Amino acid sequence: EKKIGPIGPVPVTPGGPELLIGGYAPGPVTRRTVAWGNGFMAPDGMAPDAISALIAQIDAAWAAAGSAVVRMHCPCCRATHQT
């Protein structure tokens, strides 16, 4: 079997690109965002109050895990928030 070397180009950001997690199910989205993500991307079509509750849940989970600032990408206002 032929060995293949690294795939390139090398990421511009040290450690690789930012990984944003998104979805509608609060439990899995929270666990995945805290375990593997650099932030959360709120899905389009979700009610603003539901997005706010989910962001608060993720923020609390990040804090409990001792993680640094989490980035929240919101389709409602097309902005990036840091908590």
mmCIF file of C-alpha atoms in Angstrom:
data_model
loop_
_atom_site.group_PDB
_atom_site.id
_atom_site.type_symbol
_atom_site.label_atom_id
_atom_site.label_comp_id
_atom_site.label_asym_id
_atom_site.label_seq_id
_atom_site.Cartn_x
_atom_site.Cartn_y
_atom_site.Cartn_z
ATOM 1 C CA GLU A 1 0.000 0.000 0.000
ATOM 2 C CA LYS A 2 1.341 3.393 -0.963
ATOM 3 C CA LYS A 3 1.796 5.852 1.929
ATOM 4 C CA ILE A 4 0.373 9.319 1.428
ATOM 5 C CA GLY A 5 1.889 12.311 3.188
ATOM 6 C CA PRO A 6 0.076 15.164 4.886
ATOM 7 C CA ILE A 7 -2.726 16.865 3.035
ATOM 8 C CA GLY A 8 -2.155 20.578 2.542
ATOM 9 C CA PRO A 9 -2.010 23.441 2.573
ATOM 10 C CA VAL A 10 -1.187 23.957 6.227
ATOM 11 C CA PRO A 11 -3.976 25.826 8.090
ATOM 12 C CA VAL A 12 -3.424 29.559 8.501
ATOM 13 C CA THR A 13 -4.736 29.411 12.069
ATOM 14 C CA PRO A 14 -2.442 27.543 14.490
ATOM 15 C CA GLY A 15 -4.185 24.342 15.545
ATOM 16 C CA GLY A 16 -6.449 24.360 12.499
ATOM 17 C CA PRO A 17 -9.640 26.125 11.511
ATOM 18 C CA GLU A 18 -12.333 27.161 13.963
ATOM 19 C CA LEU A 19 -14.916 24.412 14.472
ATOM 20 C CA LEU A 20 -18.470 25.670 15.000
ATOM 21 C CA ILE A 21 -21.190 23.274 16.157
ATOM 22 C CA GLY A 22 -24.833 23.869 15.277
ATOM 23 C CA GLY A 23 -28.140 22.126 15.712
ATOM 24 C CA TYR A 24 -31.530 22.178 17.363
ATOM 25 C CA ALA A 25 -31.312 19.498 20.100
ATOM 26 C CA PRO A 26 -30.056 21.261 23.264
ATOM 27 C CA GLY A 27 -28.413 18.269 24.967
ATOM 28 C CA PRO A 28 -26.350 16.941 22.046
ATOM 29 C CA VAL A 29 -25.483 20.436 20.759
ATOM 30 C CA THR A 30 -24.253 21.506 24.195
ATOM 31 C CA ARG A 31 -22.158 18.359 24.721
ATOM 32 C CA ARG A 32 -20.624 18.527 21.245
ATOM 33 C CA THR A 33 -19.896 22.252 21.414
ATOM 34 C CA VAL A 34 -18.103 21.932 24.753
ATOM 35 C CA ALA A 35 -16.271 18.703 23.808
ATOM 36 C CA TRP A 36 -15.119 19.525 20.276
ATOM 37 C CA GLY A 37 -16.126 23.003 19.209
ATOM 38 C CA ASN A 38 -14.685 26.472 19.321
ATOM 39 C CA GLY A 39 -18.165 27.953 19.262
ATOM 40 C CA PHE A 40 -21.833 27.517 18.449
ATOM 41 C CA MET A 41 -23.689 28.513 15.306
ATOM 42 C CA ALA A 42 -27.372 29.069 16.010
ATOM 43 C CA PRO A 43 -29.558 27.450 13.347
ATOM 44 C CA ASP A 44 -31.813 29.550 11.160
ATOM 45 C CA GLY A 45 -35.521 29.084 11.815
ATOM 46 C CA MET A 46 -35.208 28.642 15.566
ATOM 47 C CA ALA A 47 -37.299 30.971 17.719
ATOM 48 C CA PRO A 48 -35.230 33.804 19.263
ATOM 49 C CA ASP A 49 -36.202 32.814 22.821
ATOM 50 C CA ALA A 50 -35.163 29.205 22.119
ATOM 51 C CA ILE A 51 -31.821 30.389 20.700
ATOM 52 C CA SER A 52 -31.260 32.559 23.782
ATOM 53 C CA ALA A 53 -31.988 29.630 26.099
ATOM 54 C CA LEU A 54 -29.677 27.328 24.131
ATOM 55 C CA ILE A 55 -26.863 29.906 24.114
ATOM 56 C CA ALA A 56 -27.242 30.341 27.895
ATOM 57 C CA GLN A 57 -27.075 26.553 28.346
ATOM 58 C CA ILE A 58 -23.938 26.254 26.193
ATOM 59 C CA ASP A 59 -22.326 29.223 27.928
ATOM 60 C CA ALA A 60 -22.967 27.657 31.354
ATOM 61 C CA ALA A 61 -21.561 24.311 30.184
ATOM 62 C CA TRP A 62 -18.430 26.022 28.812
ATOM 63 C CA ALA A 63 -17.952 27.841 32.132
ATOM 64 C CA ALA A 64 -18.449 24.611 34.110
ATOM 65 C CA ALA A 65 -15.822 22.915 31.928
ATOM 66 C CA GLY A 66 -13.401 25.761 32.618
ATOM 67 C CA SER A 67 -13.231 26.732 28.971
ATOM 68 C CA ALA A 68 -12.254 30.103 27.628
ATOM 69 C CA VAL A 69 -14.443 32.512 25.693
ATOM 70 C CA VAL A 70 -16.957 30.804 23.418
ATOM 71 C CA ARG A 71 -18.042 32.383 20.163
ATOM 72 C CA MET A 72 -21.723 32.362 19.273
ATOM 73 C CA HIS A 73 -22.726 32.925 15.672
ATOM 74 C CA CYS A 74 -26.322 34.071 15.389
ATOM 75 C CA PRO A 75 -28.292 33.975 12.127
ATOM 76 C CA CYS A 76 -30.957 36.276 13.590
ATOM 77 C CA CYS A 77 -28.754 39.341 13.610
ATOM 78 C CA ARG A 78 -25.937 37.935 11.443
ATOM 79 C CA ALA A 79 -23.441 38.779 14.173
ATOM 80 C CA THR A 80 -20.751 37.002 16.174
ATOM 81 C CA HIS A 81 -21.052 37.328 19.925
ATOM 82 C CA GLN A 82 -18.513 36.423 22.559
ATOM 83 C CA THR A 83 -19.699 35.359 25.982
#
